[in-house]
Amino acid sequence: MIRLGTGRLDRVVAVGAHCDDIAIGAGGTLLTLCLARPGIRVDALVLSGGGGEREQEERAALAAFCPGADLRLTVHKLPDGRLPAHWDEAKAAVEELRAGTEPDLVLAPRTDDAHQDHRGLAKLMTTAFRDHLVLGYEIVKWDGDLGRPAAYQPLSPETAERKVRLLQEHYPSQHHRPWYDREAFLGLARIRGIESNARYAEAFAVTKLTLDLGE
C-alpha cells in the first residue's frame, strides 16, 4: 500500500447536496483532519435543507465533526431531488464558495453517484475547483452504486465509533430510514479498512490527480 501525503493542510472545502451527506461520506476524515490540525479552516456548503430542522441538525453535526476548526457553513434551500432543475442556483452557490476560498483539499460527492443531486454537485465541483485535489466520497444507498475507490483515509477504531455515534446523535430526522444505522456505516468502513490494510477507513474516488515527485 503506497501512502502519499498532501503536505500541509490549512484549508478544506466540504460540500453536500443534502444535510448529512458530508458527515456520512467524509465525517471520519473530517474528524481525523480537525483533531490533527487545530484551527484548520473548513468551508462547508450544503445545497438543500436550509431554514428548518435539517439545517439545525447540520450545523450541530458539522460543529461536532470539525472540533477546534474554523468552520464556515452555508446551507441553501434548493428542493431535495430537484438539483438538475435548479442548475443555475446550484452553480451560483458553488462559484460563490470558490470565490471565497483557496482550499488544499476538497471533499465532495462522486461524479458517478447514482443520486442526481449528488452527481450534479460533483460535476460542478470538478469544474469550479480545477486545480485542487477533489476527493469524491461515497454514500451507501439502495441504488447499489458503490464502486472501486482509488483513495482511502484509514480511521482509528475510536474515530470510526465516534463517527457512527455522532451520526446517530445529530440526525434524528433520519432514524426512520432503513439504511441509516450503525451496521451500515460501520460495515462499509470495515470493508474499506480491509481494502486499505486498516481496521476501518473511508474511501474516495479521484477524478484527476497531479503528482509532484521531484521535491
PDB file of C-alpha atoms in Angstrom:
ATOM      1  CA  MET A   1       0.000   0.000   0.000  1.00  0.00           C
ATOM      2  CA  ILE A   2       1.554   3.291  -1.134  1.00  0.00           C
ATOM      3  CA  ARG A   3       0.906   6.263   1.132  1.00  0.00           C
ATOM      4  CA  LEU A   4       1.266   9.748  -0.298  1.00  0.00           C
ATOM      5  CA  GLY A   5       0.671  12.798   1.869  1.00  0.00           C
ATOM      6  CA  THR A   6      -0.649  16.089   0.566  1.00  0.00           C
ATOM      7  CA  GLY A   7       1.719  18.329   2.513  1.00  0.00           C
ATOM      8  CA  ARG A   8       0.415  20.942   4.890  1.00  0.00           C
ATOM      9  CA  LEU A   9      -3.364  21.310   5.015  1.00  0.00           C
ATOM     10  CA  ASP A  10      -4.682  24.674   6.131  1.00  0.00           C
ATOM     11  CA  ARG A  11      -7.993  24.896   4.292  1.00  0.00           C
ATOM     12  CA  VAL A  12     -10.572  22.275   3.399  1.00  0.00           C
ATOM     13  CA  VAL A  13     -13.799  22.578   1.416  1.00  0.00           C
ATOM     14  CA  ALA A  14     -16.594  20.081   2.100  1.00  0.00           C
ATOM     15  CA  VAL A  15     -19.842  20.089   0.133  1.00  0.00           C
ATOM     16  CA  GLY A  16     -23.051  18.107   0.166  1.00  0.00           C
ATOM     17  CA  ALA A  17     -26.282  18.139  -1.786  1.00  0.00           C
ATOM     18  CA  HIS A  18     -28.228  17.379   1.402  1.00  0.00           C
ATOM     19  CA  CYS A  19     -27.780  17.813   5.109  1.00  0.00           C
ATOM     20  CA  ASP A  20     -25.917  14.710   6.432  1.00  0.00           C
ATOM     21  CA  ASP A  21     -24.148  13.917   3.102  1.00  0.00           C
ATOM     22  CA  ILE A  22     -20.831  15.353   4.267  1.00  0.00           C
ATOM     23  CA  ALA A  23     -20.978  13.612   7.633  1.00  0.00           C
ATOM     24  CA  ILE A  24     -21.928  10.233   6.151  1.00  0.00           C
ATOM     25  CA  GLY A  25     -19.393  10.357   3.333  1.00  0.00           C
ATOM     26  CA  ALA A  26     -16.440  12.053   4.998  1.00  0.00           C
ATOM     27  CA  GLY A  27     -17.213  12.505   8.692  1.00  0.00           C
ATOM     28  CA  GLY A  28     -14.355  10.284   9.814  1.00  0.00           C
ATOM     29  CA  THR A  29     -11.919  12.099   7.556  1.00  0.00           C
ATOM     30  CA  LEU A  30     -13.034  15.476   8.911  1.00  0.00           C
ATOM     31  CA  LEU A  31     -12.608  14.234  12.478  1.00  0.00           C
ATOM     32  CA  THR A  32      -9.122  12.961  11.642  1.00  0.00           C
ATOM     33  CA  LEU A  33      -8.110  16.225   9.959  1.00  0.00           C
ATOM     34  CA  CYS A  34      -9.515  18.566  12.580  1.00  0.00           C
ATOM     35  CA  LEU A  35      -8.123  16.661  15.552  1.00  0.00           C
ATOM     36  CA  ALA A  36      -4.672  16.596  13.933  1.00  0.00           C
ATOM     37  CA  ARG A  37      -4.726  20.261  12.856  1.00  0.00           C
ATOM     38  CA  PRO A  38      -6.435  22.535  15.408  1.00  0.00           C
ATOM     39  CA  GLY A  39      -7.663  25.746  13.794  1.00  0.00           C
ATOM     40  CA  ILE A  40      -7.883  24.322  10.270  1.00  0.00           C
ATOM     41  CA  ARG A  41     -10.404  26.228   8.179  1.00  0.00           C
ATOM     42  CA  VAL A  42     -13.345  24.224   6.863  1.00  0.00           C
ATOM     43  CA  ASP A  43     -15.644  25.893   4.333  1.00  0.00           C
ATOM     44  CA  ALA A  44     -18.785  23.779   4.062  1.00  0.00           C
ATOM     45  CA  LEU A  45     -21.653  24.149   1.606  1.00  0.00           C
ATOM     46  CA  VAL A  46     -24.958  22.250   1.584  1.00  0.00           C
ATOM     47  CA  LEU A  47     -27.436  22.919  -1.207  1.00  0.00           C
ATOM     48  CA  SER A  48     -30.706  21.853   0.424  1.00  0.00           C
ATOM     49  CA  GLY A  49     -32.367  21.813   3.835  1.00  0.00           C
ATOM     50  CA  GLY A  50     -31.905  25.464   4.737  1.00  0.00           C
ATOM     51  CA  GLY A  51     -34.226  27.278   7.104  1.00  0.00           C
ATOM     52  CA  GLY A  52     -35.603  24.331   9.059  1.00  0.00           C
ATOM     53  CA  GLU A  53     -34.906  21.323  11.240  1.00  0.00           C
ATOM     54  CA  ARG A  54     -32.445  19.857   8.766  1.00  0.00           C
ATOM     55  CA  GLU A  55     -30.256  22.944   8.843  1.00  0.00           C
ATOM     56  CA  GLN A  56     -30.251  22.928  12.640  1.00  0.00           C
ATOM     57  CA  GLU A  57     -29.164  19.287  12.599  1.00  0.00           C
ATOM     58  CA  GLU A  58     -26.428  20.029  10.083  1.00  0.00           C
ATOM     59  CA  ARG A  59     -24.969  22.954  11.999  1.00  0.00           C
ATOM     60  CA  ALA A  60     -24.776  20.974  15.237  1.00  0.00           C
ATOM     61  CA  ALA A  61     -23.408  17.900  13.463  1.00  0.00           C
ATOM     62  CA  LEU A  62     -20.644  19.613  11.499  1.00  0.00           C
ATOM     63  CA  ALA A  63     -19.561  21.518  14.599  1.00  0.00           C
ATOM     64  CA  ALA A  64     -19.108  18.127  16.266  1.00  0.00           C
ATOM     65  CA  PHE A  65     -17.377  16.595  13.243  1.00  0.00           C
ATOM     66  CA  CYS A  66     -14.966  19.551  12.988  1.00  0.00           C
ATOM     67  CA  PRO A  67     -13.743  20.024  16.588  1.00  0.00           C
ATOM     68  CA  GLY A  68     -11.454  23.021  17.011  1.00  0.00           C
ATOM     69  CA  ALA A  69     -11.819  24.052  13.365  1.00  0.00           C
ATOM     70  CA  ASP A  70     -12.648  27.429  11.864  1.00  0.00           C
ATOM     71  CA  LEU A  71     -15.926  26.143  10.422  1.00  0.00           C
ATOM     72  CA  ARG A  72     -17.886  28.286   7.964  1.00  0.00           C
ATOM     73  CA  LEU A  73     -21.110  26.607   6.882  1.00  0.00           C
ATOM     74  CA  THR A  74     -23.668  27.761   4.328  1.00  0.00           C
ATOM     75  CA  VAL A  75     -26.949  25.865   3.865  1.00  0.00           C
ATOM     76  CA  HIS A  76     -29.160  26.712   0.893  1.00  0.00           C
ATOM     77  CA  LYS A  77     -32.825  25.900   0.246  1.00  0.00           C
ATOM     78  CA  LEU A  78     -32.818  24.066  -3.081  1.00  0.00           C
ATOM     79  CA  PRO A  79     -35.553  21.384  -3.145  1.00  0.00           C
ATOM     80  CA  ASP A  80     -34.376  17.851  -2.395  1.00  0.00           C
ATOM     81  CA  GLY A  81     -34.161  15.700  -5.522  1.00  0.00           C
ATOM     82  CA  ARG A  82     -34.515  18.624  -7.929  1.00  0.00           C
ATOM     83  CA  LEU A  83     -30.964  19.903  -8.429  1.00  0.00           C
ATOM     84  CA  PRO A  84     -30.985  19.451 -12.235  1.00  0.00           C
ATOM     85  CA  ALA A  85     -33.980  21.801 -12.424  1.00  0.00           C
ATOM     86  CA  HIS A  86     -32.159  24.364 -10.277  1.00  0.00           C
ATOM     87  CA  TRP A  87     -28.803  24.172 -12.017  1.00  0.00           C
ATOM     88  CA  ASP A  88     -28.206  27.921 -12.176  1.00  0.00           C
ATOM     89  CA  GLU A  89     -28.772  28.346  -8.442  1.00  0.00           C
ATOM     90  CA  ALA A  90     -26.526  25.398  -7.605  1.00  0.00           C
ATOM     91  CA  LYS A  91     -23.793  26.670  -9.909  1.00  0.00           C
ATOM     92  CA  ALA A  92     -24.003  30.158  -8.374  1.00  0.00           C
ATOM     93  CA  ALA A  93     -23.644  28.680  -4.877  1.00  0.00           C
ATOM     94  CA  VAL A  94     -20.562  26.688  -5.881  1.00  0.00           C
ATOM     95  CA  GLU A  95     -18.997  29.667  -7.650  1.00  0.00           C
ATOM     96  CA  GLU A  96     -19.587  31.859  -4.585  1.00  0.00           C
ATOM     97  CA  LEU A  97     -17.874  29.225  -2.451  1.00  0.00           C
ATOM     98  CA  ARG A  98     -14.952  29.048  -4.875  1.00  0.00           C
ATOM     99  CA  ALA A  99     -14.517  32.827  -4.857  1.00  0.00           C
ATOM    100  CA  GLY A 100     -14.123  32.847  -1.081  1.00  0.00           C
ATOM    101  CA  THR A 101     -11.522  30.160  -0.540  1.00  0.00           C
ATOM    102  CA  GLU A 102      -8.369  28.542  -1.921  1.00  0.00           C
ATOM    103  CA  PRO A 103      -8.501  25.060  -0.378  1.00  0.00           C
ATOM    104  CA  ASP A 104      -5.791  22.439  -0.102  1.00  0.00           C
ATOM    105  CA  LEU A 105      -8.402  19.670  -0.258  1.00  0.00           C
ATOM    106  CA  VAL A 106     -11.980  19.370  -1.491  1.00  0.00           C
ATOM    107  CA  LEU A 107     -14.417  16.731  -0.203  1.00  0.00           C
ATOM    108  CA  ALA A 108     -17.421  16.281  -2.489  1.00  0.00           C
ATOM    109  CA  PRO A 109     -19.812  13.619  -3.809  1.00  0.00           C
ATOM    110  CA  ARG A 110     -18.636  11.209  -6.509  1.00  0.00           C
ATOM    111  CA  THR A 111     -19.243  12.113 -10.142  1.00  0.00           C
ATOM    112  CA  ASP A 112     -20.702   8.616 -10.734  1.00  0.00           C
ATOM    113  CA  ASP A 113     -23.055   8.679  -7.745  1.00  0.00           C
ATOM    114  CA  ALA A 114     -26.490   7.358  -8.760  1.00  0.00           C
ATOM    115  CA  HIS A 115     -28.395  10.163  -6.995  1.00  0.00           C
ATOM    116  CA  GLN A 116     -28.953  13.032  -9.406  1.00  0.00           C
ATOM    117  CA  ASP A 117     -28.351  15.702  -6.734  1.00  0.00           C
ATOM    118  CA  HIS A 118     -25.058  14.145  -5.629  1.00  0.00           C
ATOM    119  CA  ARG A 119     -23.901  13.614  -9.200  1.00  0.00           C
ATOM    120  CA  GLY A 120     -24.823  17.121 -10.284  1.00  0.00           C
ATOM    121  CA  LEU A 121     -22.970  18.759  -7.418  1.00  0.00           C
ATOM    122  CA  ALA A 122     -19.938  16.565  -8.050  1.00  0.00           C
ATOM    123  CA  LYS A 123     -19.744  17.713 -11.662  1.00  0.00           C
ATOM    124  CA  LEU A 124     -19.980  21.348 -10.613  1.00  0.00           C
ATOM    125  CA  MET A 125     -17.128  20.893  -8.152  1.00  0.00           C
ATOM    126  CA  THR A 126     -14.668  19.447 -10.640  1.00  0.00           C
ATOM    127  CA  THR A 127     -15.167  22.423 -12.947  1.00  0.00           C
ATOM    128  CA  ALA A 128     -15.089  25.116 -10.243  1.00  0.00           C
ATOM    129  CA  PHE A 129     -12.086  23.601  -8.433  1.00  0.00           C
ATOM    130  CA  ARG A 130      -9.939  22.670 -11.418  1.00  0.00           C
ATOM    131  CA  ASP A 131      -6.508  22.850  -9.781  1.00  0.00           C
ATOM    132  CA  HIS A 132      -7.359  21.195  -6.475  1.00  0.00           C
ATOM    133  CA  LEU A 133      -7.346  17.702  -5.045  1.00  0.00           C
ATOM    134  CA  VAL A 134     -11.030  16.708  -5.130  1.00  0.00           C
ATOM    135  CA  LEU A 135     -11.917  13.502  -3.293  1.00  0.00           C
ATOM    136  CA  GLY A 136     -15.331  12.058  -4.072  1.00  0.00           C
ATOM    137  CA  TYR A 137     -16.916  10.429  -1.026  1.00  0.00           C
ATOM    138  CA  GLU A 138     -19.374   7.554  -1.152  1.00  0.00           C
ATOM    139  CA  ILE A 139     -22.831   7.156   0.383  1.00  0.00           C
ATOM    140  CA  VAL A 140     -24.372   3.697   0.620  1.00  0.00           C
ATOM    141  CA  LYS A 141     -27.913   3.532  -0.759  1.00  0.00           C
ATOM    142  CA  TRP A 142     -30.431   1.190  -2.383  1.00  0.00           C
ATOM    143  CA  ASP A 143     -29.115   2.020  -5.881  1.00  0.00           C
ATOM    144  CA  GLY A 144     -26.109  -0.257  -5.329  1.00  0.00           C
ATOM    145  CA  ASP A 145     -23.708   2.255  -6.867  1.00  0.00           C
ATOM    146  CA  LEU A 146     -20.624   1.593  -4.733  1.00  0.00           C
ATOM    147  CA  GLY A 147     -17.564   1.106  -6.901  1.00  0.00           C
ATOM    148  CA  ARG A 148     -13.838   0.555  -6.591  1.00  0.00           C
ATOM    149  CA  PRO A 149     -12.338   3.537  -4.760  1.00  0.00           C
ATOM    150  CA  ALA A 150      -8.943   4.991  -5.633  1.00  0.00           C
ATOM    151  CA  ALA A 151      -8.071   6.628  -2.310  1.00  0.00           C
ATOM    152  CA  TYR A 152      -8.511   5.703   1.340  1.00  0.00           C
ATOM    153  CA  GLN A 153      -8.300   7.518   4.657  1.00  0.00           C
ATOM    154  CA  PRO A 154      -7.734   4.981   7.452  1.00  0.00           C
ATOM    155  CA  LEU A 155      -9.781   5.585  10.586  1.00  0.00           C
ATOM    156  CA  SER A 156      -8.819   4.517  14.070  1.00  0.00           C
ATOM    157  CA  PRO A 157     -11.431   2.351  15.796  1.00  0.00           C
ATOM    158  CA  GLU A 158     -12.109   5.270  18.117  1.00  0.00           C
ATOM    159  CA  THR A 159     -12.717   7.635  15.188  1.00  0.00           C
ATOM    160  CA  ALA A 160     -14.962   5.143  13.370  1.00  0.00           C
ATOM    161  CA  GLU A 161     -17.051   4.634  16.501  1.00  0.00           C
ATOM    162  CA  ARG A 162     -17.187   8.369  17.124  1.00  0.00           C
ATOM    163  CA  LYS A 163     -18.408   8.973  13.587  1.00  0.00           C
ATOM    164  CA  VAL A 164     -21.254   6.491  13.988  1.00  0.00           C
ATOM    165  CA  ARG A 165     -22.181   7.910  17.379  1.00  0.00           C
ATOM    166  CA  LEU A 166     -22.317  11.470  16.029  1.00  0.00           C
ATOM    167  CA  LEU A 167     -24.414  10.401  13.033  1.00  0.00           C
ATOM    168  CA  GLN A 168     -26.952   8.789  15.360  1.00  0.00           C
ATOM    169  CA  GLU A 169     -26.912  11.703  17.771  1.00  0.00           C
ATOM    170  CA  HIS A 170     -27.206  14.646  15.402  1.00  0.00           C
ATOM    171  CA  TYR A 171     -29.616  13.482  12.677  1.00  0.00           C
ATOM    172  CA  PRO A 172     -32.752  12.207  14.458  1.00  0.00           C
ATOM    173  CA  SER A 173     -34.828  13.122  11.388  1.00  0.00           C
ATOM    174  CA  GLN A 174     -33.134  10.264   9.515  1.00  0.00           C
ATOM    175  CA  HIS A 175     -33.602   7.488  12.064  1.00  0.00           C
ATOM    176  CA  HIS A 176     -36.674   6.126  10.264  1.00  0.00           C
ATOM    177  CA  ARG A 177     -34.694   5.305   7.139  1.00  0.00           C
ATOM    178  CA  PRO A 178     -33.907   1.569   6.875  1.00  0.00           C
ATOM    179  CA  TRP A 179     -30.305   2.146   5.788  1.00  0.00           C
ATOM    180  CA  TYR A 180     -29.491   4.677   8.479  1.00  0.00           C
ATOM    181  CA  ASP A 181     -27.974   2.505  11.186  1.00  0.00           C
ATOM    182  CA  ARG A 182     -24.753   1.517  12.891  1.00  0.00           C
ATOM    183  CA  GLU A 183     -24.329  -1.691  10.900  1.00  0.00           C
ATOM    184  CA  ALA A 184     -24.433   0.102   7.547  1.00  0.00           C
ATOM    185  CA  PHE A 185     -21.959   2.831   8.498  1.00  0.00           C
ATOM    186  CA  LEU A 186     -19.506   0.682  10.408  1.00  0.00           C
ATOM    187  CA  GLY A 187     -19.831  -2.220   7.975  1.00  0.00           C
ATOM    188  CA  LEU A 188     -18.806  -0.120   4.976  1.00  0.00           C
ATOM    189  CA  ALA A 189     -15.938   1.391   6.987  1.00  0.00           C
ATOM    190  CA  ARG A 190     -14.766  -2.134   7.865  1.00  0.00           C
ATOM    191  CA  ILE A 191     -14.832  -3.232   4.223  1.00  0.00           C
ATOM    192  CA  ARG A 192     -12.859  -0.154   3.146  1.00  0.00           C
ATOM    193  CA  GLY A 193     -10.469  -0.819   6.000  1.00  0.00           C
ATOM    194  CA  ILE A 194      -9.826  -4.343   4.718  1.00  0.00           C
ATOM    195  CA  GLU A 195      -9.100  -2.910   1.269  1.00  0.00           C
ATOM    196  CA  SER A 196      -6.570  -0.431   2.683  1.00  0.00           C
ATOM    197  CA  ASN A 197      -4.884  -2.680   5.244  1.00  0.00           C
ATOM    198  CA  ALA A 198      -6.509  -0.882   8.170  1.00  0.00           C
ATOM    199  CA  ARG A 199      -9.257  -1.701  10.636  1.00  0.00           C
ATOM    200  CA  TYR A 200     -11.589   0.985   9.297  1.00  0.00           C
ATOM    201  CA  ALA A 201     -11.401   3.561   6.518  1.00  0.00           C
ATOM    202  CA  GLU A 202     -13.344   5.982   4.385  1.00  0.00           C
ATOM    203  CA  ALA A 203     -12.887   5.633   0.645  1.00  0.00           C
ATOM    204  CA  PHE A 204     -12.902   8.194  -2.148  1.00  0.00           C
ATOM    205  CA  ALA A 205     -12.954   8.439  -5.911  1.00  0.00           C
ATOM    206  CA  VAL A 206     -10.332  10.625  -7.565  1.00  0.00           C
ATOM    207  CA  THR A 207     -11.242  12.201 -10.886  1.00  0.00           C
ATOM    208  CA  LYS A 208      -7.831  13.716 -11.542  1.00  0.00           C
ATOM    209  CA  LEU A 209      -4.579  13.766  -9.580  1.00  0.00           C
ATOM    210  CA  THR A 210      -1.359  15.623 -10.403  1.00  0.00           C
ATOM    211  CA  LEU A 211       1.799  14.302  -8.798  1.00  0.00           C
ATOM    212  CA  ASP A 212       4.831  16.328  -7.804  1.00  0.00           C
ATOM    213  CA  LEU A 213       7.514  13.761  -7.043  1.00  0.00           C
ATOM    214  CA  GLY A 214      10.521  15.947  -7.718  1.00  0.00           C
ATOM    215  CA  GLU A 215      10.555  17.945  -4.481  1.00  0.00           C
TER     216      GLU A 215
END
